[in-house]
C-alpha positions as MATLAB code, in Angstrom:
seq = 'MPKKVRIALDAMGGDVGASVAIPAAATALTRHPDTEFLLYGDRACIDPELARYPALKAASRVIHTDVAISMHDKPSQALRRGRKTSSMWLAIEAVKKDEADVAVSAGNTGALMAMARFCLRTVPGIDRPAIAAVLPTKRGVSVVLDLGATIGGDAQHLVDMAVMGSAMASVLFDRPRPTVGLLNIGVEEVKGHEEIREAGEMLRAMNLPQLEYIGFVEGDGISKGAADVIVSEGFSGNIALKAAEGTARQIVDVLRAEISKSWSARIGYWLARGAFRALREKLDPNRLNGGVLLGLTGMVVKSHGGADAEGFAYAINVGYETVRNDLLTKINGMLNRDGSARAQTAQEVVS';
ca = [
      19.747   19.365    4.106;
      16.769   21.217    4.996;
      15.878   24.502    6.128;
      13.644   23.351    8.020;
      12.483   19.812    9.325;
       9.320   19.242    7.671;
       7.436   16.206   10.360;
       4.413   14.203    8.959;
       2.376   12.734   12.706;
       0.103   10.422   12.237;
      -2.403   12.538   14.705;
      -5.082    9.628   14.974;
      -2.483    6.633   16.110;
      -1.768    5.586   19.219;
      -4.113    4.123   22.084;
      -5.636    7.565   22.581;
      -5.155    9.378   19.275;
      -4.870   13.639   18.799;
      -5.364   13.885   22.404;
      -1.603   12.944   23.397;
       0.155   13.665   19.791;
      -0.767   17.309   19.093;
       0.114   18.479   23.176;
       3.186   15.990   21.852;
       4.059   18.313   18.903;
       3.565   21.183   20.571;
       6.069   20.171   22.931;
       8.646   18.808   20.504;
       7.927   22.407   18.631;
       9.021   23.573   21.773;
      12.240   22.396   21.700;
      12.241   22.503   18.079;
      11.608   25.869   16.651;
      12.825   24.961   13.003;
      10.502   22.280   12.438;
       6.816   22.373   10.741;
       3.929   19.542   10.884;
       1.529   17.331    8.337;
      -1.280   16.866   10.763;
      -2.911   13.877    9.566;
      -6.158   12.770   11.353;
      -9.540   13.595   12.211;
     -10.236   17.669   11.998;
     -12.891   17.343   14.405;
     -10.652   15.732   17.139;
      -7.382   17.568   15.820;
      -9.118   20.716   15.652;
      -9.528   21.612   19.418;
      -6.206   20.096   20.537;
      -4.540   22.225   18.134;
      -6.306   25.672   19.019;
      -5.027   25.183   22.517;
      -1.431   25.812   20.844;
      -0.991   28.599   18.673;
       2.268   28.501   17.771;
       1.650   24.868   16.817;
      -1.246   25.894   15.183;
       0.840   28.049   13.007;
       3.204   25.871   12.284;
       0.587   23.432   10.908;
      -0.911   22.399    8.178;
      -4.259   19.522    9.209;
      -4.927   17.074    6.609;
      -8.655   15.872    7.171;
      -9.249   12.019    6.810;
     -11.781    9.764    8.461;
      -9.766    6.589    8.537;
      -7.986    5.808   11.381;
      -6.306    2.021   11.967;
      -6.955    0.762   15.284;
      -4.268   -1.358   17.054;
      -5.956   -4.503   16.788;
      -6.330   -4.461   13.092;
      -3.690   -6.875   11.221;
      -1.795   -6.010    8.643;
      -3.121   -7.510    6.609;
      -6.432   -5.483    7.083;
      -5.512   -2.226    7.805;
      -3.402   -2.381    4.312;
      -7.194   -3.343    2.600;
      -8.806   -0.785    4.703;
      -6.329    2.213    5.399;
      -4.493    2.040    2.055;
      -4.509    5.282    0.561;
      -6.936    7.032    2.221;
      -5.864    6.474    6.555;
      -3.342    8.846    8.742;
      -1.265    6.031    8.770;
      -0.685    6.056    5.124;
      -0.601    9.223    4.319;
       0.924   10.278    7.137;
       3.899    7.645    5.371;
       2.763    8.568    1.675;
       4.277   12.735    2.605;
       7.885   11.265    2.547;
       7.615    9.188   -0.369;
       6.382   12.596   -1.900;
       9.110   14.504   -0.637;
       6.643   16.312    1.319;
       7.804   15.332    4.690;
      11.413   14.636    6.203;
      10.226   11.574    7.901;
       6.818   10.097    9.313;
       5.869    9.698   12.884;
       3.562    6.751   14.209;
       2.780    5.382   17.832;
      -0.520    3.282   15.504;
      -0.631   -0.324   15.914;
       3.326   -1.872   14.689;
       2.400   -4.417   12.311;
      -0.134   -2.073   10.479;
       2.773    0.440   10.323;
       5.707   -2.048    9.516;
       3.071   -3.399    6.747;
       2.576    0.321    4.674;
       5.733    1.266    5.589;
       7.403   -1.629    3.570;
       4.632   -1.065    0.697;
       4.504    2.594    0.432;
       8.354    3.088    0.728;
       9.727   -0.021   -0.433;
      12.629   -1.572    0.694;
      16.489   -0.301    0.108;
      17.816   -3.172   -2.377;
      19.372   -5.835   -0.802;
      17.374   -5.683    2.641;
      14.706   -8.028    2.617;
      13.449   -7.170    5.710;
      12.926   -3.554    7.307;
      13.887   -3.296   11.392;
      13.355   -1.557   14.395;
      16.074    0.431   16.268;
      16.436    2.621   19.062;
      19.279    4.399   20.676;
      18.874    3.141   24.859;
      20.672    4.318   27.541;
      23.199    1.923   29.184;
      26.559    1.910   31.686;
      28.935    2.920   29.393;
      26.491    5.587   27.695;
      23.922    4.481   25.270;
      24.119    1.643   22.483;
      21.320    0.779   19.592;
      19.156   -2.005   19.450;
      17.631   -3.776   16.960;
      15.155   -5.352   16.014;
      12.579   -4.107   18.621;
       9.643   -5.573   17.033;
       9.013   -4.772   13.751;
       9.094   -8.409   12.297;
       9.096  -11.995   14.060;
      11.887  -14.549   13.804;
      13.917  -14.006   10.940;
      17.353  -16.243    9.226;
      21.211  -15.430    9.690;
      20.899  -12.970    6.568;
      18.033  -11.986    8.364;
      20.297  -11.016   11.474;
      23.550  -10.091    9.271;
      21.369   -7.344    7.323;
      20.728   -5.600   10.796;
      24.280   -5.782   12.027;
      24.503   -3.711    9.406;
      22.225   -1.328    9.091;
      22.630   -1.273   13.198;
      26.384    0.113   12.474;
      25.632    2.493    9.697;
      23.224    4.065   12.023;
      26.296    3.676   15.138;
      29.148    5.294   12.859;
      26.666    8.271   12.168;
      25.569    8.739   15.716;
      28.066    7.979   17.225;
      30.729    8.717   15.398;
      33.111    5.638   15.724;
      34.243    4.146   11.909;
      33.870    0.798   13.269;
      31.413   -0.138   15.915;
      30.936   -3.140   17.654;
      28.540   -5.610   17.081;
      27.275   -8.433   19.207;
      23.705  -11.292   19.056;
      21.622  -11.312   21.793;
      21.627  -14.889   22.742;
      21.186  -17.275   25.590;
      24.752  -17.044   26.541;
      28.473  -16.511   25.430;
      29.302  -19.644   24.701;
      29.098  -20.006   20.544;
      27.421  -23.303   20.976;
      24.150  -21.892   22.775;
      21.426  -20.467   20.752;
      18.775  -20.844   18.055;
      20.579  -22.005   14.904;
      19.923  -18.699   13.091;
      22.144  -16.839   15.878;
      24.660  -19.816   15.117;
      24.998  -19.395   11.740;
      24.814  -15.703   11.748;
      27.352  -15.530   14.263;
      29.640  -17.747   12.025;
      28.885  -15.715    9.043;
      29.766  -12.268   10.566;
      33.078  -13.577   12.081;
      33.918  -14.621    8.568;
      33.234  -11.734    6.791;
      34.803  -10.010    9.394;
      32.786   -6.441    7.487;
      34.911   -3.280    7.201;
      32.233   -1.104    8.821;
      31.731   -2.917   12.276;
      34.083   -5.184   14.937;
      31.562   -8.284   15.719;
      32.269   -9.833   19.341;
      30.441  -12.894   19.562;
      27.180  -13.223   21.894;
      25.696  -10.552   24.242;
      23.254  -12.537   27.321;
      20.012  -10.082   28.295;
      22.272   -7.791   30.794;
      24.834   -7.336   27.951;
      22.181   -4.428   26.941;
      22.061   -2.925   30.449;
      26.087   -2.711   30.556;
      26.966   -1.762   27.096;
      28.390   -4.706   25.517;
      28.148   -3.613   22.789;
      27.816   -0.390   20.483;
      24.710   -1.898   18.699;
      23.236   -5.315   19.604;
      20.919   -7.323   17.341;
      18.422   -9.326   18.331;
      15.276  -10.345   15.854;
      11.666   -8.695   16.984;
      10.403  -11.357   19.128;
      13.736  -10.693   21.740;
      13.890   -7.800   21.247;
      10.588   -6.097   21.924;
      10.385   -8.542   25.316;
      14.034   -7.103   25.555;
      12.374   -3.266   25.523;
       9.879   -3.629   27.465;
      11.714   -5.275   30.489;
      13.687   -3.243   30.648;
      10.975   -0.107   30.372;
       9.701   -2.050   33.277;
      12.698   -1.961   35.362;
      12.864    1.402   34.761;
       9.960    2.463   36.174;
       9.948   -0.022   38.917;
      12.695    1.505   40.425;
      12.125    4.895   40.301;
       8.435    3.737   42.249;
      10.802    1.816   44.898;
      12.833    4.873   45.475;
       9.960    7.559   45.399;
       8.202    5.237   48.253;
      10.732    4.852   50.305;
      11.487    8.213   50.054;
       8.119    9.525   51.790;
       8.226    6.470   54.190;
      10.541    8.939   56.950;
      11.800   12.480   57.787;
      15.836   11.041   57.945;
      14.847    9.736   54.185;
      13.860   12.848   52.694;
      17.369   14.625   54.299;
      19.171   11.775   52.455;
      17.169   12.081   49.058;
      17.422   16.404   49.103;
      21.031   16.101   50.601;
      21.929   13.860   47.111;
      18.594   15.869   45.270;
      21.229   16.205   42.095;
      22.046   12.169   42.392;
      18.896   11.817   42.780;
      17.298   13.571   39.584;
      20.110   12.508   37.525;
      19.835    9.102   37.908;
      15.577    9.925   37.304;
      16.637   11.400   34.089;
      19.115    8.568   33.026;
      16.073    6.134   33.386;
      12.004    8.282   32.360;
      11.115    5.145   30.197;
       9.914    8.116   28.080;
      13.383    8.947   26.405;
      13.208    5.230   25.525;
      10.610    6.080   23.403;
      10.789    6.416   19.632;
      12.439    3.311   16.801;
      13.341    4.205   13.459;
      12.214    1.638   10.547;
      15.751    0.796    9.178;
      15.965   -0.554    5.937;
      13.693    1.736    4.024;
      13.553    4.380    0.834;
      13.069    6.769    3.484;
      12.672    7.839    7.584;
       9.618    6.264   10.023;
       9.704    6.470   13.985;
       7.479    4.791   15.584;
       6.128    6.027   19.366;
       4.741    3.298   21.269;
       1.089    3.508   21.349;
       0.291    3.963   25.214;
       2.702    6.590   25.223;
       2.012   10.059   26.761;
       2.223   12.997   25.832;
       5.957   13.411   26.494;
       7.218   10.577   25.952;
       5.185   11.404   22.364;
       7.288   13.858   21.757;
      10.358   12.187   22.292;
       9.453    9.860   19.810;
       9.274   12.951   17.726;
      12.279   14.445   18.740;
      14.180   10.710   17.447;
      12.426   11.475   13.581;
      13.827   15.575   13.962;
      17.507   14.100   15.017;
      17.439   11.737   12.305;
      16.783   14.452    9.813;
      19.047   16.733   11.007;
      21.623   14.455   10.951;
      20.913   12.933    7.502;
      20.696    9.576    9.214;
      18.944    8.111    5.737;
      21.406    9.151    3.434;
      24.387    7.865    5.446;
      23.291    4.621    6.238;
      21.873    3.930    2.529;
      25.345    5.014    1.298;
      27.327    2.511    3.853;
      24.509   -0.468    2.924;
      25.487    0.318   -1.352;
      29.135    0.984   -0.963;
      29.116   -2.432    1.286;
      25.714   -4.149    0.920;
      25.826   -5.974   -2.283;
      28.807   -7.532   -1.341;
      27.514   -9.168    1.501;
      24.370   -9.885    0.377;
      26.269  -11.540   -2.631;
      29.058  -14.012   -0.363;
      27.059  -13.786    3.757;
      26.124  -17.279    2.430;
      29.466  -18.286    0.399;
      31.849  -17.619    3.461;
      30.489  -20.109    5.236;
      29.902  -22.675    2.997;
];
């Protein structure tokens, strides 16, 4: 484990770039003083922001590039225009060169996935990476994936994600055999797309030692914590995440509005302020920010493009924790131990 956690930051990614990325890095540094930053981007944008944070400046090195990936670039365009030159690529490449332990970007999701996959490659046995995040639930927390790395996917891809997600949950939650569910429109075995039903059959037949497959989970099962790991293809997973974030914001906004309507409501808030504070912290959408790209040979974390500095800081914290928990080594170790047998037998066991 490194003495310092080295974080490569795409300072130009996201909706506003350095004006959010740099304050976020400063906040993350106060939480984790054992951090060093490599800041990739345009010095003309980075240096004025960095001057406001002397401690961050002392713990950082700026690598200049005036090439930034637009939030509207298609992955193919991003690769053609930004390969080896853009702030996003250089941050990822720092991980490949072992100059950084993790890369963090709020940039274009499709471009980030394409560049990470092209630069770092996938681990043996995994064809398509996935974005996974730890989300708060009624029972505690659950790993949910894929949150938008790829759209669609066959049954084998869903099985791969189940294995990767269970490995992540096993490491983070210290559970030797996490429960795994497939997100579906119902719990009945006859419901859902053919790929989901087939993946369920495969997981039951394989009876993998590193996870306990419990069947299908409906949308409300995410907030209930129906399983330690909930698996979905990227389209549905991203919608589920954004719906959860929107609901959390709505609850907080409604409570704030109602509390301000009368003195009695304000007095009630004052008497129960501890409970309201706990609720606000648990529902804070910023705390949902930061998805880990699983299935690659290096660690990459995706922040929401529209995140503010506090939200981006949470994504950086996720990157820090993946390094301190040695997540990559442990997950890849589990995939190497079980992945070859999975890849060879997944289709055979249901034939």
